[in-house]
Amino acid sequence: MPMIVDGEEPGSFERKAAPFEKKTGFAHLFAATRYSMQGLRRLWKEAAFRHEVLALATGLVLLTLRGAAPLHYLGFLLLMLVLFAVEALNTAIEDVIDRISPEFSVVARNAKDLGSFAVFCLLVANALYVAWVMLFAG
């Protein structure tokens, strides 16, 4: 039997009107900022993100102890921002998968594993960058 989501009949793909008016100009900028802060609050609930924030602090301390150049700080901060963005996307993937596929599914598991791998790649990139600065940057 097809699953009915949020009271919709299966096969009904009509585009529904937005429940709110679309904002423009500065109102849009303020709304987008508010949505981003809501996303940050949601992300903060994830232990992995809190660990990544701790990694940011640790990396900054290591760079400071090394006497790193400002450009090295910039490189590290940019890599960390990309990591945070990918972590947010991974969390969104996990939330959507949990919503639409609460039962076990190979496809759902693969989607979650791929998101996790993307985060892992950036964690490795950050660690390698800090190690390179600590060992070889002059």
mmCIF file with all atom_site columns, C-alpha atoms in Angstrom:
data_model
loop_
_atom_site.group_PDB
_atom_site.id
_atom_site.type_symbol
_atom_site.label_atom_id
_atom_site.label_alt_id
_atom_site.label_comp_id
_atom_site.label_asym_id
_atom_site.label_entity_id
_atom_site.label_seq_id
_atom_site.pdbx_PDB_ins_code
_atom_site.Cartn_x
_atom_site.Cartn_y
_atom_site.Cartn_z
_atom_site.occupancy
_atom_site.B_iso_or_equiv
_atom_site.pdbx_formal_charge
_atom_site.auth_seq_id
_atom_site.auth_comp_id
_atom_site.auth_asym_id
_atom_site.auth_atom_id
_atom_site.pdbx_PDB_model_num
ATOM 1   C CA . MET A 1 1   ? 0.000  0.000  0.000  1.00 0.00 ? 1   MET A CA 1
ATOM 2   C CA . PRO A 1 2   ? 1.440  3.423  -0.920 1.00 0.00 ? 2   PRO A CA 1
ATOM 3   C CA . MET A 1 3   ? 2.445  5.611  1.969  1.00 0.00 ? 3   MET A CA 1
ATOM 4   C CA . ILE A 1 4   ? 0.418  8.791  2.474  1.00 0.00 ? 4   ILE A CA 1
ATOM 5   C CA . VAL A 1 5   ? 2.603  11.661 3.630  1.00 0.00 ? 5   VAL A CA 1
ATOM 6   C CA . ASP A 1 6   ? 1.182  14.704 5.384  1.00 0.00 ? 6   ASP A CA 1
ATOM 7   C CA . GLY A 1 7   ? -2.379 13.917 4.315  1.00 0.00 ? 7   GLY A CA 1
ATOM 8   C CA . GLU A 1 8   ? -1.629 13.873 0.585  1.00 0.00 ? 8   GLU A CA 1
ATOM 9   C CA . GLU A 1 9   ? -3.141 11.231 -1.636 1.00 0.00 ? 9   GLU A CA 1
ATOM 10  C CA . PRO A 1 10  ? -0.667 9.011  -3.474 1.00 0.00 ? 10  PRO A CA 1
ATOM 11  C CA . GLY A 1 11  ? 0.040  10.267 -6.961 1.00 0.00 ? 11  GLY A CA 1
ATOM 12  C CA . SER A 1 12  ? -1.100 13.833 -6.246 1.00 0.00 ? 12  SER A CA 1
ATOM 13  C CA . PHE A 1 13  ? 1.751  15.993 -7.392 1.00 0.00 ? 13  PHE A CA 1
ATOM 14  C CA . GLU A 1 14  ? -0.028 19.321 -7.659 1.00 0.00 ? 14  GLU A CA 1
ATOM 15  C CA . ARG A 1 15  ? 2.119  22.266 -6.751 1.00 0.00 ? 15  ARG A CA 1
ATOM 16  C CA . LYS A 1 16  ? 0.663  23.885 -3.662 1.00 0.00 ? 16  LYS A CA 1
ATOM 17  C CA . ALA A 1 17  ? 0.829  27.572 -2.917 1.00 0.00 ? 17  ALA A CA 1
ATOM 18  C CA . ALA A 1 18  ? 3.439  28.588 -0.399 1.00 0.00 ? 18  ALA A CA 1
ATOM 19  C CA . PRO A 1 19  ? 1.956  29.084 3.072  1.00 0.00 ? 19  PRO A CA 1
ATOM 20  C CA . PHE A 1 20  ? 3.676  32.465 3.277  1.00 0.00 ? 20  PHE A CA 1
ATOM 21  C CA . GLU A 1 21  ? 4.497  35.380 1.048  1.00 0.00 ? 21  GLU A CA 1
ATOM 22  C CA . LYS A 1 22  ? 7.924  35.371 -0.562 1.00 0.00 ? 22  LYS A CA 1
ATOM 23  C CA . LYS A 1 23  ? 10.049 38.191 0.768  1.00 0.00 ? 23  LYS A CA 1
ATOM 24  C CA . THR A 1 24  ? 12.210 40.433 -1.397 1.00 0.00 ? 24  THR A CA 1
ATOM 25  C CA . GLY A 1 25  ? 14.957 42.984 -0.808 1.00 0.00 ? 25  GLY A CA 1
ATOM 26  C CA . PHE A 1 26  ? 16.210 43.480 2.730  1.00 0.00 ? 26  PHE A CA 1
ATOM 27  C CA . ALA A 1 27  ? 13.282 41.502 4.133  1.00 0.00 ? 27  ALA A CA 1
ATOM 28  C CA . HIS A 1 28  ? 14.550 38.497 2.154  1.00 0.00 ? 28  HIS A CA 1
ATOM 29  C CA . LEU A 1 29  ? 18.087 39.039 3.483  1.00 0.00 ? 29  LEU A CA 1
ATOM 30  C CA . PHE A 1 30  ? 16.849 39.141 7.082  1.00 0.00 ? 30  PHE A CA 1
ATOM 31  C CA . ALA A 1 31  ? 14.618 36.093 6.561  1.00 0.00 ? 31  ALA A CA 1
ATOM 32  C CA . ALA A 1 32  ? 17.487 34.138 4.956  1.00 0.00 ? 32  ALA A CA 1
ATOM 33  C CA . THR A 1 33  ? 19.743 35.048 7.879  1.00 0.00 ? 33  THR A CA 1
ATOM 34  C CA . ARG A 1 34  ? 17.076 33.884 10.323 1.00 0.00 ? 34  ARG A CA 1
ATOM 35  C CA . TYR A 1 35  ? 16.705 30.580 8.448  1.00 0.00 ? 35  TYR A CA 1
ATOM 36  C CA . SER A 1 36  ? 20.478 30.115 8.496  1.00 0.00 ? 36  SER A CA 1
ATOM 37  C CA . MET A 1 37  ? 20.594 30.684 12.254 1.00 0.00 ? 37  MET A CA 1
ATOM 38  C CA . GLN A 1 38  ? 17.773 28.149 12.688 1.00 0.00 ? 38  GLN A CA 1
ATOM 39  C CA . GLY A 1 39  ? 19.876 25.705 10.687 1.00 0.00 ? 39  GLY A CA 1
ATOM 40  C CA . LEU A 1 40  ? 22.885 26.419 12.897 1.00 0.00 ? 40  LEU A CA 1
ATOM 41  C CA . ARG A 1 41  ? 20.787 25.784 16.014 1.00 0.00 ? 41  ARG A CA 1
ATOM 42  C CA . ARG A 1 42  ? 19.631 22.478 14.507 1.00 0.00 ? 42  ARG A CA 1
ATOM 43  C CA . LEU A 1 43  ? 23.189 21.539 13.566 1.00 0.00 ? 43  LEU A CA 1
ATOM 44  C CA . TRP A 1 44  ? 24.420 22.316 17.085 1.00 0.00 ? 44  TRP A CA 1
ATOM 45  C CA . LYS A 1 45  ? 22.248 19.416 18.322 1.00 0.00 ? 45  LYS A CA 1
ATOM 46  C CA . GLU A 1 46  ? 24.522 17.028 16.397 1.00 0.00 ? 46  GLU A CA 1
ATOM 47  C CA . ALA A 1 47  ? 27.432 15.675 18.442 1.00 0.00 ? 47  ALA A CA 1
ATOM 48  C CA . ALA A 1 48  ? 29.542 15.414 15.277 1.00 0.00 ? 48  ALA A CA 1
ATOM 49  C CA . PHE A 1 49  ? 29.197 19.159 14.641 1.00 0.00 ? 49  PHE A CA 1
ATOM 50  C CA . ARG A 1 50  ? 30.133 19.999 18.221 1.00 0.00 ? 50  ARG A CA 1
ATOM 51  C CA . HIS A 1 51  ? 33.221 17.798 17.816 1.00 0.00 ? 51  HIS A CA 1
ATOM 52  C CA . GLU A 1 52  ? 34.084 19.673 14.627 1.00 0.00 ? 52  GLU A CA 1
ATOM 53  C CA . VAL A 1 53  ? 33.792 22.998 16.464 1.00 0.00 ? 53  VAL A CA 1
ATOM 54  C CA . LEU A 1 54  ? 36.209 21.579 19.043 1.00 0.00 ? 54  LEU A CA 1
ATOM 55  C CA . ALA A 1 55  ? 38.510 20.586 16.159 1.00 0.00 ? 55  ALA A CA 1
ATOM 56  C CA . LEU A 1 56  ? 38.325 24.194 14.921 1.00 0.00 ? 56  LEU A CA 1
ATOM 57  C CA . ALA A 1 57  ? 39.430 25.480 18.325 1.00 0.00 ? 57  ALA A CA 1
ATOM 58  C CA . THR A 1 58  ? 42.191 22.860 18.551 1.00 0.00 ? 58  THR A CA 1
ATOM 59  C CA . GLY A 1 59  ? 43.440 23.695 15.071 1.00 0.00 ? 59  GLY A CA 1
ATOM 60  C CA . LEU A 1 60  ? 43.531 27.404 15.867 1.00 0.00 ? 60  LEU A CA 1
ATOM 61  C CA . VAL A 1 61  ? 45.531 26.708 19.038 1.00 0.00 ? 61  VAL A CA 1
ATOM 62  C CA . LEU A 1 62  ? 48.000 24.540 17.093 1.00 0.00 ? 62  LEU A CA 1
ATOM 63  C CA . LEU A 1 63  ? 48.407 27.172 14.390 1.00 0.00 ? 63  LEU A CA 1
ATOM 64  C CA . THR A 1 64  ? 48.986 29.817 17.056 1.00 0.00 ? 64  THR A CA 1
ATOM 65  C CA . LEU A 1 65  ? 51.602 27.686 18.822 1.00 0.00 ? 65  LEU A CA 1
ATOM 66  C CA . ARG A 1 66  ? 53.343 27.192 15.468 1.00 0.00 ? 66  ARG A CA 1
ATOM 67  C CA . GLY A 1 67  ? 53.282 30.921 14.768 1.00 0.00 ? 67  GLY A CA 1
ATOM 68  C CA . ALA A 1 68  ? 51.440 30.332 11.503 1.00 0.00 ? 68  ALA A CA 1
ATOM 69  C CA . ALA A 1 69  ? 51.094 33.078 8.928  1.00 0.00 ? 69  ALA A CA 1
ATOM 70  C CA . PRO A 1 70  ? 47.718 34.790 8.474  1.00 0.00 ? 70  PRO A CA 1
ATOM 71  C CA . LEU A 1 71  ? 47.310 33.013 5.134  1.00 0.00 ? 71  LEU A CA 1
ATOM 72  C CA . HIS A 1 72  ? 47.550 29.643 6.912  1.00 0.00 ? 72  HIS A CA 1
ATOM 73  C CA . TYR A 1 73  ? 44.792 30.696 9.313  1.00 0.00 ? 73  TYR A CA 1
ATOM 74  C CA . LEU A 1 74  ? 42.678 31.731 6.341  1.00 0.00 ? 74  LEU A CA 1
ATOM 75  C CA . GLY A 1 75  ? 43.224 28.389 4.608  1.00 0.00 ? 75  GLY A CA 1
ATOM 76  C CA . PHE A 1 76  ? 42.282 26.503 7.763  1.00 0.00 ? 76  PHE A CA 1
ATOM 77  C CA . LEU A 1 77  ? 39.171 28.611 8.385  1.00 0.00 ? 77  LEU A CA 1
ATOM 78  C CA . LEU A 1 78  ? 38.006 28.158 4.795  1.00 0.00 ? 78  LEU A CA 1
ATOM 79  C CA . LEU A 1 79  ? 38.461 24.379 5.025  1.00 0.00 ? 79  LEU A CA 1
ATOM 80  C CA . MET A 1 80  ? 36.544 24.344 8.313  1.00 0.00 ? 80  MET A CA 1
ATOM 81  C CA . LEU A 1 81  ? 33.684 26.371 6.813  1.00 0.00 ? 81  LEU A CA 1
ATOM 82  C CA . VAL A 1 82  ? 33.447 23.871 3.958  1.00 0.00 ? 82  VAL A CA 1
ATOM 83  C CA . LEU A 1 83  ? 33.450 21.065 6.549  1.00 0.00 ? 83  LEU A CA 1
ATOM 84  C CA . PHE A 1 84  ? 30.612 22.760 8.466  1.00 0.00 ? 84  PHE A CA 1
ATOM 85  C CA . ALA A 1 85  ? 28.622 23.186 5.237  1.00 0.00 ? 85  ALA A CA 1
ATOM 86  C CA . VAL A 1 86  ? 29.081 19.529 4.283  1.00 0.00 ? 86  VAL A CA 1
ATOM 87  C CA . GLU A 1 87  ? 28.157 18.466 7.828  1.00 0.00 ? 87  GLU A CA 1
ATOM 88  C CA . ALA A 1 88  ? 24.955 20.528 7.494  1.00 0.00 ? 88  ALA A CA 1
ATOM 89  C CA . LEU A 1 89  ? 24.139 18.848 4.176  1.00 0.00 ? 89  LEU A CA 1
ATOM 90  C CA . ASN A 1 90  ? 24.892 15.422 5.658  1.00 0.00 ? 90  ASN A CA 1
ATOM 91  C CA . THR A 1 91  ? 22.563 16.151 8.575  1.00 0.00 ? 91  THR A CA 1
ATOM 92  C CA . ALA A 1 92  ? 19.863 17.288 6.142  1.00 0.00 ? 92  ALA A CA 1
ATOM 93  C CA . ILE A 1 93  ? 20.274 14.069 4.138  1.00 0.00 ? 93  ILE A CA 1
ATOM 94  C CA . GLU A 1 94  ? 19.984 11.986 7.308  1.00 0.00 ? 94  GLU A CA 1
ATOM 95  C CA . ASP A 1 95  ? 16.898 13.890 8.479  1.00 0.00 ? 95  ASP A CA 1
ATOM 96  C CA . VAL A 1 96  ? 15.145 13.520 5.121  1.00 0.00 ? 96  VAL A CA 1
ATOM 97  C CA . ILE A 1 97  ? 16.039 9.828  4.853  1.00 0.00 ? 97  ILE A CA 1
ATOM 98  C CA . ASP A 1 98  ? 14.762 9.194  8.388  1.00 0.00 ? 98  ASP A CA 1
ATOM 99  C CA . ARG A 1 99  ? 11.526 11.003 7.481  1.00 0.00 ? 99  ARG A CA 1
ATOM 100 C CA . ILE A 1 100 ? 10.785 9.279  4.192  1.00 0.00 ? 100 ILE A CA 1
ATOM 101 C CA . SER A 1 101 ? 12.311 5.864  4.882  1.00 0.00 ? 101 SER A CA 1
ATOM 102 C CA . PRO A 1 102 ? 11.992 4.968  8.584  1.00 0.00 ? 102 PRO A CA 1
ATOM 103 C CA . GLU A 1 103 ? 12.313 1.257  7.784  1.00 0.00 ? 103 GLU A CA 1
ATOM 104 C CA . PHE A 1 104 ? 15.645 -0.272 6.725  1.00 0.00 ? 104 PHE A CA 1
ATOM 105 C CA . SER A 1 105 ? 16.572 0.403  3.131  1.00 0.00 ? 105 SER A CA 1
ATOM 106 C CA . VAL A 1 106 ? 19.828 -0.235 1.285  1.00 0.00 ? 106 VAL A CA 1
ATOM 107 C CA . VAL A 1 107 ? 19.317 2.989  -0.674 1.00 0.00 ? 107 VAL A CA 1
ATOM 108 C CA . ALA A 1 108 ? 18.798 4.966  2.550  1.00 0.00 ? 108 ALA A CA 1
ATOM 109 C CA . ARG A 1 109 ? 21.872 3.390  4.127  1.00 0.00 ? 109 ARG A CA 1
ATOM 110 C CA . ASN A 1 110 ? 23.943 4.183  1.031  1.00 0.00 ? 110 ASN A CA 1
ATOM 111 C CA . ALA A 1 111 ? 22.783 7.817  1.006  1.00 0.00 ? 111 ALA A CA 1
ATOM 112 C CA . LYS A 1 112 ? 23.736 8.222  4.661  1.00 0.00 ? 112 LYS A CA 1
ATOM 113 C CA . ASP A 1 113 ? 27.077 6.474  4.135  1.00 0.00 ? 113 ASP A CA 1
ATOM 114 C CA . LEU A 1 114 ? 27.913 8.727  1.186  1.00 0.00 ? 114 LEU A CA 1
ATOM 115 C CA . GLY A 1 115 ? 27.151 11.839 3.223  1.00 0.00 ? 115 GLY A CA 1
ATOM 116 C CA . SER A 1 116 ? 29.308 10.498 6.020  1.00 0.00 ? 116 SER A CA 1
ATOM 117 C CA . PHE A 1 117 ? 32.140 9.825  3.577  1.00 0.00 ? 117 PHE A CA 1
ATOM 118 C CA . ALA A 1 118 ? 31.984 13.427 2.312  1.00 0.00 ? 118 ALA A CA 1
ATOM 119 C CA . VAL A 1 119 ? 32.392 14.667 5.891  1.00 0.00 ? 119 VAL A CA 1
ATOM 120 C CA . PHE A 1 120 ? 35.238 12.203 6.478  1.00 0.00 ? 120 PHE A CA 1
ATOM 121 C CA . CYS A 1 121 ? 37.093 13.472 3.390  1.00 0.00 ? 121 CYS A CA 1
ATOM 122 C CA . LEU A 1 122 ? 36.982 17.020 4.704  1.00 0.00 ? 122 LEU A CA 1
ATOM 123 C CA . LEU A 1 123 ? 38.081 15.938 8.176  1.00 0.00 ? 123 LEU A CA 1
ATOM 124 C CA . VAL A 1 124 ? 41.118 14.280 6.595  1.00 0.00 ? 124 VAL A CA 1
ATOM 125 C CA . ALA A 1 125 ? 41.785 17.368 4.444  1.00 0.00 ? 125 ALA A CA 1
ATOM 126 C CA . ASN A 1 126 ? 41.693 19.586 7.534  1.00 0.00 ? 126 ASN A CA 1
ATOM 127 C CA . ALA A 1 127 ? 43.996 17.276 9.493  1.00 0.00 ? 127 ALA A CA 1
ATOM 128 C CA . LEU A 1 128 ? 46.464 17.083 6.599  1.00 0.00 ? 128 LEU A CA 1
ATOM 129 C CA . TYR A 1 129 ? 46.430 20.856 6.200  1.00 0.00 ? 129 TYR A CA 1
ATOM 130 C CA . VAL A 1 130 ? 47.175 21.483 9.878  1.00 0.00 ? 130 VAL A CA 1
ATOM 131 C CA . ALA A 1 131 ? 49.865 18.781 9.847  1.00 0.00 ? 131 ALA A CA 1
ATOM 132 C CA . TRP A 1 132 ? 51.454 20.363 6.775  1.00 0.00 ? 132 TRP A CA 1
ATOM 133 C CA . VAL A 1 133 ? 51.482 23.804 8.397  1.00 0.00 ? 133 VAL A CA 1
ATOM 134 C CA . MET A 1 134 ? 52.899 22.379 11.630 1.00 0.00 ? 134 MET A CA 1
ATOM 135 C CA . LEU A 1 135 ? 55.661 20.413 9.891  1.00 0.00 ? 135 LEU A CA 1
ATOM 136 C CA . PHE A 1 136 ? 56.598 22.268 6.740  1.00 0.00 ? 136 PHE A CA 1
ATOM 137 C CA . ALA A 1 137 ? 55.234 25.814 6.583  1.00 0.00 ? 137 ALA A CA 1
ATOM 138 C CA . GLY A 1 138 ? 57.840 28.381 7.340  1.00 0.00 ? 138 GLY A CA 1
#
